[in-house]
Structure formats: C-alpha cells, structure tokens
Amino acid sequence: MLDPRLTRTELEQTAVQLARRGFRLDTATIGALEARRKELQTQTQHLQAERNASAKAIGQAKAKGQDAAPLLAAVADLGDRLKEAEAQLTAVQDELNDILMGIPNIPHTSVPDGKGEGDNREVRRWGDTTQFDFTPRDHVDLGGGLGMLDFETAAKITGARFALMSGPLARLHRALIQFMLDLHTSEHGYTECYVPYLVNADSLRGTGQLPKFAEDLFALGGEHGYYLIPTAEVPLTNIVRDVIIEDVYLPRKYVAHTPCFRSEAGSYGKDTRGMIRQHQFEKVELVQVVRPQDSYAALETLTGHAETVLQRLELPYRVMALCTGDMGFASAKTYDLEVWLPGQQKYREISSCSNFEDFQARRLMARWRNPATGKPELVHTLNGSGLAVGRTLVAIMENYQQADGSIRIPQALQSYMGGKAMIGPD
RNA sequence: GGAGAGAUGGCCGAGAGGCCGAAGGCGCGCCCCUGCUAAGGGCGUAUGGGCCAAAAGCCCAUCGAGGGUUCGAAUCCCUCUCUCUCCGCCA
C-alpha cells in the first residue's frame, strides 16, 4: 500500500509516477472520496466529542444527586445522528481503502521505462552459454530417457502441471535444497526458518497477493479459509507483521525452503511442456527486513546471494533489471536472474529479487524504532528466490547432459549425492 | 472432540458501568542528590488518526477481534479468534 498522504496531498504527482508502469490512477474519484471522507470524519468526531461531553455531564449531575432528565433529553437523538455519521464514514473509508489496496507500488527512479518483458534491461551476464558437440535435449526427454521424470503418472495422481520424480533425480532435487540452505545460512548470514505452508488472508494481504490476485492462489474450503502459499515470501515476511523491531535487531535475514502452490490461471498454453511451470514446486526463498536507508544496498547483496548459487553450480545466467511495465504489483525495483537452458536455447527466469520499500511494511504494520527519532517507523522489506529448485534442476539436467543421455552432477552437489558424479540410466 | 480458565500499556498486574488511556510495580529515558559500592528523590515514558502550511494546541479512536445494550462500556450481553489446564484421539 502506498502512503495515504500521497493520495491526499500529492495525488497528481503520484498519478504521473504510476503511469510509468502503465497504471492509471483515478484521481477524480479518489479526490472526491477524500473530500467526502474529510467532511464525514470531522462531522463524526464532533458528534463523538459532544457525546463524550454530555455523558460526562450526566455522570457528574447524577453523582451530585441532581436531576439529569433535562440533560438526557438534550442528547436524545445524538446516538442516532452519530450512528448515521459513523455508518457513512465507514462506507467511504471502505470504498477508499478498496481503491488504495489495488494501487501498485511506485517504481524506483532507476527502473527502466517499458511496457513488458521486451523492455527489460540486461545488467550483466555470467558464464558462456553451454556448447555441445551433439544436439542437446530438453529436460523432459532427458528425464524420461532416464526413467526418473514422469508427467503421465503425476497427471493420473492429480492432473496437469504436476511432476513425479524418482531415484537419483529425486535425490538431486533434494540435494539442491540442502545445498542452497547450507550456502545461505553458513555463508550469507540468513536464519533458517521452518514455516506454515497454509496461511490466512491477513498474511496474503500483508505481502500484496490479496485482494487483487486471489485467482492465482489455491484456497482451501472449509471453516478456516486458509490458502496454500504461492511462495515462502508470505510466511517469512509476515513474521514481522504487527511487530516493532528494535534497531539492534536489524537487519533480519530469513531463509526457508517450502513448496509453492500456484493456480497458474491465465497461463494456459504457456510452458505446457516440462517442469518449468507447475502448480507445485519447491523454492528456497530469501527475505530481508532492513532499515529504509539500507534497502537498495540490500537489494544488490541479496541478488548477489542468489547469483552465488548459480555460480557455485556453474550455470550460465544473466541479470535483468525489470522495466516498469514488467514488475510485480508490490515491487519498487526487481532484478530477475535468468539461467541458460540449452533445451530451449533461451535464458529463463530462475530467481526474482525485489525491493518493496515500505509497500508491504505498511500493510503489515512492520516497523522499527528509529533511534534518531525514537518513533516507530516502517521498515523496508525485500525478497528473492535463492533459487527456484525445480527450474534449477531443469538447468542442471540440460546444461550437464551427456551425449548418451546421462547427466553429470555439479561439483558443489556431489557431497550431497553420496559422492556420485553422474546420473545415468544404470 | 468433551470440560474448564483466561486475553488490560515494553513486561508484570489492579480495575467489576461515569471521577479510567487506564492504580501499583518492573524496565527504560532525562534531571537532582550523594562520592564509598550500591542506593535515594523528581519528572517523563503506547499507537493510529482528524483539524492546522507547520508547530503548539484541541479533538477522535484503541483494554484479543467484531457486533449489541446504555446518555455513558476495559467493566454487562452475543459471536469469533487465540492461549493455558484436564480428558479423549493422534504423526
């Protein structure tokens, strides 16, 4: 959520900044609602003050044994008028709040302008694209050939967009998770967390998935109304919801491995082949909660932490600065990491690292006590995939494949694979 | 699933229709006193919001959440959430 002060006093300037990302701010409606809100709030508070004053007077009169009847008569209709005013105020505030909750974050000045994916800017590139003296296959053929990756059986068990892995490939998938967690905890200073995979609506509102993106989520029926997490960002970032953090405890750096569940509504013909886009996938997620003045430096280091995973695995990638039109709803600035996939002859997204500034913090009421002012102020939140495990597995399969369909195991993972250096058809 | 108890400020804890944004204590901050080992005194110490150019000031809201009763609710009534104890069940 944006600072309501922006839509109260700097409405036009805010509209200009939001237009950069293709969002049209309805300034006429907001301006009118704000004027109405102000009027109703003033009126309501006057009536409340009147009620408080007369209630006090009645109490004092009764305490002195005086007749309170005339005082009571004077406020006879006050309750009704107050109730009416409060109802109108609530209605306007709700309407305004609905609009406010649907406004995306303002892009940082360093974010390149653009409409979509094609306007993203390459920041740097690491490694050369893998060369083969045979025609490289994609992970679906490779996994199928090994008999360790099976989409048909997964479709029988559940449906489309699920995968069944088995044997050494399933172990490699698990090894990746252990490797990433060990790297981030022991070398990058993150605190490992185990978190709930089911969350309530408040948590999803806090990080910005609700109310606008309900169709992307899997919702559980029943009395609880819980949702399956689309990313560990939700439980990890919500650790600091409604919390005032003392300065000495900043920055907070959390890492968790979780499954992620996404309905992928609206992506029907996209990436239908293989493990790239699944309803369920594993991800190791990095979250940082930092002082506002530190958040842009933190975005660079956090992105670097995710890059380290790719470098240790010796997977070629590039870093893209997302343009204004391609950024997520809550983000002020995002870098995507794209890994080279020989099967597609393309760079594909494997991590997304974002600075949300105070956008999430405001919804979360996540604050720190600023020693300079002594007051609670909003923190800045960041997160990034470190990395998407399924896609990392795909990248390893495709980049480390041999002519015979076997797959070499990257050096960094061999200790997690019981010393094995190769996955072959046996 | 059954039975019971509870939720008050940074923490502990009182309060049982008006004098309560809330006693008292602890902690924390500032000031004073005293130098002889560890104390004494004073003051202050929640959050969000409105009016205002801003400050000051005034006002509103908040005692787990939401509704209700009342001129007036931390206090009475209803619903929900969470915590604890006992029993059952369970990985």
Coordinates of C-alpha atoms (C1' of nucleotides) in Angstrom, one line a residue:
Chain A
M1 CA 0.0 0.0 0.0
L2 CA 1.1 3.5 -0.8
D3 CA 1.3 6.2 1.9
P4 CA -2.2 7.6 2.1
R5 CA -0.6 11.0 2.3
L6 CA 0.4 10.6 -1.4
T7 CA -3.2 10.2 -2.4
R8 CA -4.3 13.0 -0.1
T9 CA -1.8 15.7 -0.9
E10 CA 0.2 14.7 -3.9
L11 CA -2.5 13.0 -5.9
E12 CA -1.5 14.3 -9.4
Q13 CA 2.3 13.7 -8.9
T14 CA 1.5 10.2 -7.7
A15 CA -0.6 9.5 -10.8
V16 CA 2.3 10.6 -13.0
Q17 CA 4.7 8.2 -11.3
L18 CA 2.2 5.3 -11.5
A19 CA 1.6 6.0 -15.2
R20 CA 5.2 4.9 -15.8
R21 CA 4.2 1.3 -15.0
G22 CA 1.0 1.6 -17.1
F23 CA -1.3 2.1 -14.1
R24 CA -4.0 4.7 -14.5
L25 CA -4.8 6.3 -11.1
D26 CA -8.4 7.5 -11.0
T27 CA -7.6 10.9 -9.4
A28 CA -11.1 12.3 -9.9
T29 CA -12.8 9.5 -7.9
I30 CA -10.1 9.5 -5.2
G31 CA -10.1 13.2 -4.9
A32 CA -13.9 13.3 -4.4
L33 CA -13.9 10.4 -1.9
E34 CA -11.1 12.1 0.1
A35 CA -13.0 15.3 0.3
R36 CA -16.1 13.4 1.4
R37 CA -14.1 11.4 3.9
K38 CA -12.6 14.5 5.4
E39 CA -16.0 16.1 5.8
L40 CA -17.6 13.0 7.3
Q41 CA -14.7 12.3 9.7
T42 CA -14.8 15.9 11.0
Q43 CA -18.5 15.7 11.5
T44 CA -18.3 12.3 13.2
Q45 CA -15.6 13.4 15.5
H46 CA -17.6 16.5 16.5
L47 CA -20.6 14.3 17.4
Q48 CA -18.4 11.9 19.3
A49 CA -16.9 14.8 21.3
E50 CA -20.4 16.1 22.0
R51 CA -21.5 12.6 23.2
N52 CA -18.4 12.3 25.5
A53 CA -19.0 15.7 27.0
S54 CA -22.7 15.2 27.7
A55 CA -22.1 11.7 29.1
K56 CA -19.6 13.2 31.5
A57 CA -22.0 16.0 32.5
I58 CA -24.8 13.4 33.1
G59 CA -22.5 11.4 35.2
Q60 CA -21.4 14.4 37.3
A61 CA -25.0 15.6 37.7
K62 CA -26.1 12.1 39.0
A63 CA -23.1 12.0 41.3
K64 CA -24.3 15.3 42.9
G65 CA -27.8 14.0 43.2
Q66 CA -29.2 16.4 40.6
D67 CA -31.9 15.7 38.2
A68 CA -30.3 14.5 34.9
A69 CA -33.5 14.4 33.0
P70 CA -33.0 17.7 31.1
L71 CA -29.5 16.6 30.1
L72 CA -30.8 13.3 28.9
A73 CA -33.5 14.9 26.8
A74 CA -30.9 17.2 25.2
V75 CA -29.0 14.2 23.8
A76 CA -31.9 12.1 22.9
D77 CA -31.3 12.0 19.2
L78 CA -27.5 12.2 19.4
G79 CA -27.0 8.5 19.3
D80 CA -28.9 8.2 16.1
R81 CA -27.1 11.0 14.4
L82 CA -23.8 9.6 15.5
K83 CA -24.6 6.2 14.2
E84 CA -25.7 7.6 10.9
A85 CA -22.5 9.6 10.5
E86 CA -20.3 6.7 11.5
A87 CA -22.0 4.4 9.0
Q88 CA -21.4 6.9 6.2
L89 CA -17.8 7.4 7.2
T90 CA -17.2 3.7 7.3
A91 CA -18.7 3.3 3.9
V92 CA -16.5 6.0 2.4
Q93 CA -13.4 4.7 4.2
D94 CA -14.1 1.1 2.9
E95 CA -14.5 2.4 -0.6
L96 CA -11.3 4.4 -0.4
N97 CA -9.4 1.5 1.1
D98 CA -10.5 -0.8 -1.6
I99 CA -9.1 1.6 -4.2
L100 CA -5.9 2.1 -2.2
M101 CA -5.3 -1.7 -1.8
G102 CA -5.5 -2.0 -5.5
I103 CA -2.8 0.6 -6.3
P104 CA 0.7 -0.9 -7.1
N105 CA 3.9 0.4 -5.8
I106 CA 5.7 3.4 -7.3
P107 CA 8.8 2.3 -9.4
H108 CA 12.2 3.5 -8.2
T109 CA 13.8 6.2 -10.4
S110 CA 16.5 3.7 -11.5
V111 CA 13.9 1.3 -13.0
P112 CA 13.9 1.5 -16.8
D113 CA 10.6 2.5 -18.5
G114 CA 8.9 0.0 -20.6
K115 CA 5.7 -1.9 -21.4
G116 CA 6.7 -5.5 -21.0
E117 CA 9.3 -8.3 -21.0
G118 CA 10.9 -7.0 -24.1
D119 CA 11.9 -3.7 -22.4
N120 CA 13.8 -5.3 -19.6
R121 CA 17.5 -4.2 -19.4
E122 CA 20.3 -6.7 -19.2
V123 CA 22.6 -5.6 -16.3
R124 CA 25.3 -8.3 -16.6
R125 CA 26.0 -11.8 -17.8
W126 CA 27.9 -14.6 -16.1
G127 CA 29.4 -17.6 -17.9
D128 CA 29.2 -18.6 -21.5
T129 CA 26.2 -20.5 -22.9
T130 CA 26.9 -24.2 -22.8
Q131 CA 28.2 -25.7 -26.1
F132 CA 27.6 -29.3 -27.2
D133 CA 29.1 -31.5 -29.9
F134 CA 25.7 -33.1 -30.2
T135 CA 22.1 -31.7 -30.3
P136 CA 21.2 -31.1 -26.7
R137 CA 17.9 -32.4 -25.5
D138 CA 15.5 -30.8 -23.1
H139 CA 14.9 -32.0 -19.6
V140 CA 11.6 -33.8 -20.5
D141 CA 13.4 -36.1 -22.9
L142 CA 16.4 -36.5 -20.6
G143 CA 14.3 -37.3 -17.5
G144 CA 12.0 -39.6 -19.5
G145 CA 15.0 -41.3 -21.0
L146 CA 16.4 -42.0 -17.5
G147 CA 13.0 -43.2 -16.3
M148 CA 13.2 -40.7 -13.5
L149 CA 10.8 -38.0 -14.6
D150 CA 7.1 -38.9 -15.3
F151 CA 4.4 -36.4 -16.1
E152 CA 1.8 -39.0 -17.1
T153 CA 1.7 -40.7 -13.7
A154 CA 1.6 -37.3 -12.0
A155 CA -1.4 -36.4 -14.2
K156 CA -3.1 -39.6 -13.1
I157 CA -2.5 -38.9 -9.5
T158 CA -3.5 -35.3 -9.6
G159 CA -3.8 -33.6 -13.0
A160 CA -1.9 -31.4 -15.4
R161 CA 1.1 -29.4 -14.3
F162 CA 2.5 -31.8 -11.7
A163 CA 5.6 -33.9 -11.9
L164 CA 6.7 -37.2 -10.4
M165 CA 10.5 -37.7 -9.9
S166 CA 12.2 -40.8 -8.7
G167 CA 15.6 -42.3 -7.9
P168 CA 18.7 -40.3 -8.2
L169 CA 16.9 -37.4 -9.9
A170 CA 14.6 -37.0 -6.9
R171 CA 17.7 -37.1 -4.7
L172 CA 19.4 -34.5 -6.9
H173 CA 16.3 -32.3 -6.4
R174 CA 16.6 -32.8 -2.6
A175 CA 20.4 -32.2 -2.7
L176 CA 19.8 -28.8 -4.4
I177 CA 17.6 -27.7 -1.5
Q178 CA 20.2 -28.8 1.1
F179 CA 22.9 -27.1 -0.8
M180 CA 21.1 -23.8 -1.1
L181 CA 20.0 -23.7 2.5
D182 CA 23.6 -24.5 3.7
L183 CA 25.0 -21.8 1.5
H184 CA 22.7 -19.1 2.6
T185 CA 22.8 -19.9 6.3
S186 CA 26.6 -20.6 6.7
E187 CA 28.0 -18.0 4.2
H188 CA 25.3 -15.4 3.7
G189 CA 24.1 -15.0 7.3
Y190 CA 20.4 -16.0 6.9
T191 CA 18.4 -17.6 9.7
E192 CA 16.9 -20.8 8.5
C193 CA 13.1 -21.0 9.2
Y194 CA 10.5 -23.7 9.0
V195 CA 7.2 -22.0 8.3
P196 CA 3.5 -22.8 7.8
Y197 CA 2.5 -23.7 4.2
L198 CA -1.1 -22.7 4.8
V199 CA -1.6 -19.1 5.6
N200 CA -4.6 -16.8 6.4
A201 CA -5.9 -14.0 4.3
D202 CA -4.3 -11.3 6.5
S203 CA -0.9 -12.6 5.7
L204 CA -1.6 -12.6 2.0
R205 CA -2.9 -9.0 2.2
G206 CA 0.2 -8.1 4.0
T207 CA 2.5 -9.1 1.2
G208 CA 0.1 -8.0 -1.5
Q209 CA -1.2 -11.2 -3.0
L210 CA -4.7 -10.2 -1.8
P211 CA -7.1 -8.7 -2.5
K212 CA -6.1 -8.3 -6.2
F213 CA -4.6 -11.7 -7.1
A214 CA -6.9 -14.2 -5.5
E215 CA -7.2 -16.2 -8.8
D216 CA -3.5 -17.1 -8.7
L217 CA -3.9 -18.8 -5.3
F218 CA -5.1 -22.2 -4.2
A219 CA -7.7 -21.6 -1.5
L220 CA -8.8 -24.3 0.9
G221 CA -12.5 -24.6 1.6
G222 CA -13.9 -25.4 5.0
E223 CA -14.2 -23.3 8.1
H224 CA -10.6 -21.9 8.2
G225 CA -10.4 -20.3 4.8
Y226 CA -6.7 -20.8 4.6
Y227 CA -4.6 -20.6 1.4
L228 CA -1.7 -22.7 0.1
I229 CA 1.4 -20.4 0.0
P230 CA 2.4 -19.3 -3.5
T231 CA 5.9 -18.6 -2.2
A232 CA 7.7 -18.6 1.2
E233 CA 7.8 -14.8 0.9
V234 CA 4.3 -14.9 2.5
P235 CA 5.1 -16.7 5.8
L236 CA 8.6 -15.3 6.1
T237 CA 7.7 -11.7 5.5
N238 CA 4.7 -12.0 7.8
I239 CA 7.0 -12.9 10.7
V240 CA 7.3 -9.2 11.3
R241 CA 3.6 -8.3 10.8
D242 CA 2.4 -6.1 13.7
V243 CA 5.9 -6.0 15.2
I244 CA 8.1 -3.1 16.2
I245 CA 11.7 -4.2 15.9
E246 CA 14.4 -2.6 17.9
D247 CA 17.2 -1.1 15.9
V248 CA 19.9 -3.6 17.2
Y249 CA 17.9 -6.5 15.7
L250 CA 18.1 -5.1 12.1
P251 CA 18.6 -6.3 9.5
R252 CA 16.6 -9.5 9.8
K253 CA 17.6 -12.1 7.2
Y254 CA 15.4 -15.2 6.8
V255 CA 15.7 -18.2 4.5
A256 CA 13.2 -21.1 4.1
H257 CA 12.6 -23.9 1.8
T258 CA 9.0 -24.6 1.0
P259 CA 6.8 -26.0 -1.6
C260 CA 4.9 -23.3 -3.6
F261 CA 1.4 -23.7 -5.0
R262 CA 0.2 -21.6 -7.9
S263 CA -3.0 -21.9 -9.8
E264 CA -1.4 -20.5 -13.0
A265 CA -4.8 -19.2 -14.1
G266 CA -4.5 -17.4 -17.3
S267 CA -1.2 -19.2 -18.4
Y268 CA -3.0 -22.0 -20.2
G269 CA -0.9 -22.5 -23.4
K270 CA 2.3 -21.3 -21.7
D271 CA 5.2 -23.7 -20.8
T272 CA 2.9 -26.7 -21.0
R273 CA 5.8 -29.0 -21.6
G274 CA 8.0 -30.0 -18.7
M275 CA 8.7 -28.7 -15.2
I276 CA 9.1 -25.0 -16.0
R277 CA 5.6 -24.0 -14.9
Q278 CA 3.9 -26.3 -12.3
H279 CA 1.1 -26.0 -9.8
Q280 CA 3.5 -27.2 -7.2
F281 CA 7.3 -26.5 -7.0
E282 CA 10.0 -26.2 -4.4
K283 CA 11.7 -22.9 -3.7
V284 CA 14.4 -21.6 -1.3
E285 CA 13.4 -18.1 -0.5
L286 CA 15.4 -15.2 0.9
V287 CA 13.7 -12.4 2.9
Q288 CA 15.3 -9.3 4.4
V289 CA 13.8 -6.8 6.7
V290 CA 16.0 -3.7 6.8
R291 CA 16.3 0.0 7.7
P292 CA 14.8 2.2 5.0
Q293 CA 18.2 3.8 4.2
D294 CA 19.7 0.4 3.6
S295 CA 17.2 -1.2 1.3
Y296 CA 18.8 -0.5 -2.1
A297 CA 22.2 -1.7 -1.0
A298 CA 20.4 -4.8 0.4
L299 CA 18.8 -5.5 -2.9
E300 CA 22.2 -5.7 -4.6
T301 CA 23.6 -8.0 -1.9
L302 CA 20.5 -10.2 -1.9
T303 CA 20.7 -10.5 -5.7
G304 CA 24.3 -11.4 -5.3
H305 CA 23.4 -14.2 -2.8
A306 CA 21.0 -15.7 -5.4
E307 CA 23.7 -15.4 -8.1
T308 CA 26.2 -17.2 -5.9
V309 CA 24.0 -20.3 -6.1
L310 CA 24.2 -20.3 -9.9
Q311 CA 27.9 -19.6 -9.9
R312 CA 28.7 -22.5 -7.5
L313 CA 26.6 -24.7 -9.7
E314 CA 28.4 -23.3 -12.7
L315 CA 25.3 -22.4 -14.6
P316 CA 25.4 -19.6 -17.1
Y317 CA 23.0 -16.8 -16.4
R318 CA 22.2 -13.1 -16.9
V319 CA 20.8 -10.4 -14.6
M320 CA 17.9 -8.4 -15.9
A321 CA 16.6 -5.1 -14.4
L322 CA 12.8 -5.4 -14.9
C323 CA 11.2 -2.4 -16.6
T324 CA 8.3 -0.5 -15.1
G325 CA 5.7 -2.5 -17.1
D326 CA 7.0 -5.9 -16.1
M327 CA 7.4 -5.5 -12.4
G328 CA 5.2 -7.2 -9.8
F329 CA 2.5 -5.3 -8.1
A330 CA 4.3 -4.6 -4.8
S331 CA 7.8 -4.1 -6.1
A332 CA 9.7 -0.8 -6.4
K333 CA 12.6 -2.5 -8.2
T334 CA 13.2 -6.0 -9.3
Y335 CA 16.1 -7.9 -10.8
D336 CA 15.4 -11.2 -12.4
L337 CA 18.1 -13.9 -12.7
E338 CA 17.7 -15.9 -16.0
V339 CA 19.5 -19.2 -16.4
W340 CA 20.6 -20.6 -19.8
L341 CA 18.5 -23.6 -20.9
P342 CA 20.1 -25.4 -23.8
G343 CA 16.9 -27.4 -24.4
Q344 CA 15.1 -24.1 -25.2
Q345 CA 18.2 -22.2 -26.4
K346 CA 16.9 -19.4 -24.1
Y347 CA 17.5 -17.7 -20.9
R348 CA 14.7 -18.4 -18.5
E349 CA 13.8 -16.8 -15.1
I350 CA 15.1 -18.7 -12.2
S351 CA 15.0 -16.0 -9.5
S352 CA 13.3 -12.7 -8.9
C353 CA 14.8 -10.3 -6.4
S354 CA 12.8 -7.3 -5.3
N355 CA 12.8 -4.3 -3.0
F356 CA 9.3 -3.5 -1.8
E357 CA 10.5 -0.4 0.1
D358 CA 7.7 0.3 2.7
F359 CA 4.8 -1.0 0.5
Q360 CA 4.5 -4.4 2.2
A361 CA 5.6 -2.9 5.6
R362 CA 2.7 -0.5 5.6
R363 CA 0.1 -3.3 5.0
L364 CA 2.0 -5.5 7.5
M365 CA 2.4 -2.7 10.1
A366 CA 6.0 -3.9 10.3
R367 CA 8.1 -1.2 12.0
W368 CA 11.4 -0.5 13.7
R369 CA 12.2 2.0 16.4
N370 CA 14.3 4.6 14.7
P371 CA 17.0 5.7 17.3
A372 CA 17.2 9.1 15.6
T373 CA 13.5 9.9 16.3
G374 CA 12.6 7.4 19.0
K375 CA 9.5 6.7 17.0
P376 CA 8.3 3.5 15.3
E377 CA 8.7 3.9 11.5
L378 CA 8.1 1.5 8.7
V379 CA 10.8 -0.9 7.7
H380 CA 11.7 -1.9 4.2
T381 CA 11.2 -5.5 3.0
L382 CA 13.0 -7.4 0.3
N383 CA 12.9 -10.9 -1.1
G384 CA 14.4 -13.1 -3.7
S385 CA 14.4 -16.7 -4.8
G386 CA 17.6 -18.4 -3.9
L387 CA 16.6 -20.3 -6.1
A388 CA 13.5 -21.9 -7.6
V389 CA 14.5 -25.5 -7.1
G390 CA 12.6 -27.2 -10.0
R391 CA 14.0 -24.8 -12.5
T392 CA 17.5 -25.2 -11.1
L393 CA 17.1 -28.9 -11.6
V394 CA 16.0 -28.4 -15.2
A395 CA 19.0 -26.1 -15.7
I396 CA 21.4 -28.8 -14.4
M397 CA 19.9 -31.5 -16.4
E398 CA 20.1 -29.5 -19.6
N399 CA 23.5 -27.9 -19.1
Y400 CA 25.2 -31.0 -17.7
Q401 CA 23.8 -33.6 -20.1
Q402 CA 26.0 -36.0 -22.0
A403 CA 25.6 -37.4 -25.5
D404 CA 24.3 -40.7 -24.0
G405 CA 21.6 -39.0 -22.0
S406 CA 23.3 -39.3 -18.7
I407 CA 23.8 -36.2 -16.5
R408 CA 26.9 -35.1 -14.8
I409 CA 26.5 -33.8 -11.2
P410 CA 27.9 -30.4 -10.5
Q411 CA 30.9 -30.5 -8.2
A412 CA 29.2 -28.5 -5.5
L413 CA 26.4 -31.1 -5.2
Q414 CA 28.4 -34.3 -5.2
S415 CA 28.9 -34.4 -1.5
Y416 CA 25.1 -34.2 -1.2
M417 CA 24.8 -37.1 -3.6
G418 CA 26.9 -39.6 -1.6
G419 CA 29.9 -38.8 -3.8
K420 CA 28.2 -39.7 -7.1
A421 CA 29.4 -37.7 -10.1
M422 CA 26.9 -38.9 -12.7
I423 CA 23.3 -39.8 -13.0
G424 CA 23.0 -42.5 -15.7
P425 CA 20.4 -45.0 -17.0
D426 CA 22.2 -47.7 -14.9
Chain B
rG1 C1' -13.9 -34.0 20.0
rG2 C1' -15.5 -33.1 25.6
rA3 C1' -14.9 -30.0 30.3
rG4 C1' -12.9 -25.7 32.5
rA5 C1' -9.8 -21.0 32.9
rG6 C1' -8.0 -16.8 30.6
rA7 C1' -6.6 -12.4 26.9
rU8 C1' -5.6 -5.0 30.0
rG9 C1' 0.5 -0.5 28.0
rG10 C1' 7.7 -2.7 26.6
rC11 C1' 6.8 -6.5 30.8
rC12 C1' 4.1 -7.9 35.5
rG13 C1' -0.5 -6.7 37.4
rA14 C1' -5.1 -3.9 39.5
rG15 C1' -9.8 -2.3 37.9
rA16 C1' -16.2 -5.3 38.0
rG17 C1' -21.0 0.9 34.4
rG18 C1' -19.3 7.6 34.8
rC19 C1' -14.1 10.6 38.8
rC20 C1' -10.2 5.1 33.7
rG21 C1' -5.9 6.0 28.3
rA22 C1' -6.3 3.1 32.5
rA23 C1' -3.7 2.3 40.0
rG24 C1' 0.8 0.0 41.6
rG25 C1' 5.3 -2.4 40.4
rC26 C1' 9.4 -3.6 37.0
rG27 C1' 12.0 -1.8 32.9
rC28 C1' 13.6 2.5 30.1
rG29 C1' 14.9 8.0 29.4
rC30 C1' 16.1 12.8 31.4
rC31 C1' 17.2 15.7 35.8
rC32 C1' 18.6 16.2 41.0
rC33 C1' 21.1 14.5 45.4
rU34 C1' 25.1 11.6 47.3
rG35 C1' 31.2 10.1 46.2
rC36 C1' 32.5 4.7 49.1
rU37 C1' 30.0 0.1 46.4
rA38 C1' 25.4 0.5 45.9
rA39 C1' 21.2 3.3 46.9
rG40 C1' 17.6 7.9 47.4
rG41 C1' 14.3 11.7 45.2
rG42 C1' 11.7 14.3 41.0
rC43 C1' 9.8 14.2 36.1
rG44 C1' 8.7 11.6 31.8
rU45 C1' 7.7 7.0 29.2
rA46 C1' 1.6 3.5 23.9
rU47 C1' -0.3 3.5 18.9
rG48 C1' -3.2 5.2 14.8
rG49 C1' -5.9 9.3 13.0
rG50 C1' -8.6 14.4 12.3
rC51 C1' -8.3 19.9 12.4
rC52 C1' -3.6 23.1 11.1
rA53 C1' 1.1 25.5 6.0
rA54 C1' 3.7 23.7 10.3
rA55 C1' 4.5 23.8 15.4
rA56 C1' 1.8 24.4 19.7
rG57 C1' -2.8 23.1 20.9
rC58 C1' -7.5 20.9 20.7
rC59 C1' -10.2 16.6 19.3
rC60 C1' -11.3 11.3 17.9
rA61 C1' -10.3 6.0 18.2
rU62 C1' -7.9 1.9 20.6
rC63 C1' -8.0 -2.7 27.3
rG64 C1' -7.7 -10.0 21.9
rA65 C1' -11.4 -9.1 17.2
rG66 C1' -16.4 -7.9 15.7
rG67 C1' -21.4 -6.8 16.9
rG68 C1' -25.2 -5.4 20.8
rU69 C1' -27.3 -2.9 25.5
rU70 C1' -26.8 2.3 27.6
rC71 C1' -26.9 9.3 27.8
rG72 C1' -22.1 6.8 29.0
rA73 C1' -18.6 0.1 28.4
rA74 C1' -11.9 -2.3 30.0
rU75 C1' -16.3 -3.4 33.1
rC76 C1' -22.9 -6.0 31.1
rC77 C1' -24.8 -9.4 26.7
rC78 C1' -23.8 -12.2 21.9
rU79 C1' -20.4 -14.2 18.1
rC80 C1' -15.5 -15.2 16.8
rU81 C1' -10.1 -15.8 17.4
rC82 C1' -6.0 -17.1 20.3
rU83 C1' -3.6 -19.1 24.9
rC84 C1' -3.5 -22.4 29.1
rU85 C1' -5.2 -26.9 32.2
rC86 C1' -7.6 -31.8 32.3
rC87 C1' -9.8 -36.0 29.4
rG88 C1' -10.1 -38.4 24.6
rC89 C1' -7.6 -39.0 19.8
rC90 C1' -3.2 -38.6 17.0
rA91 C1' 2.2 -38.1 13.5

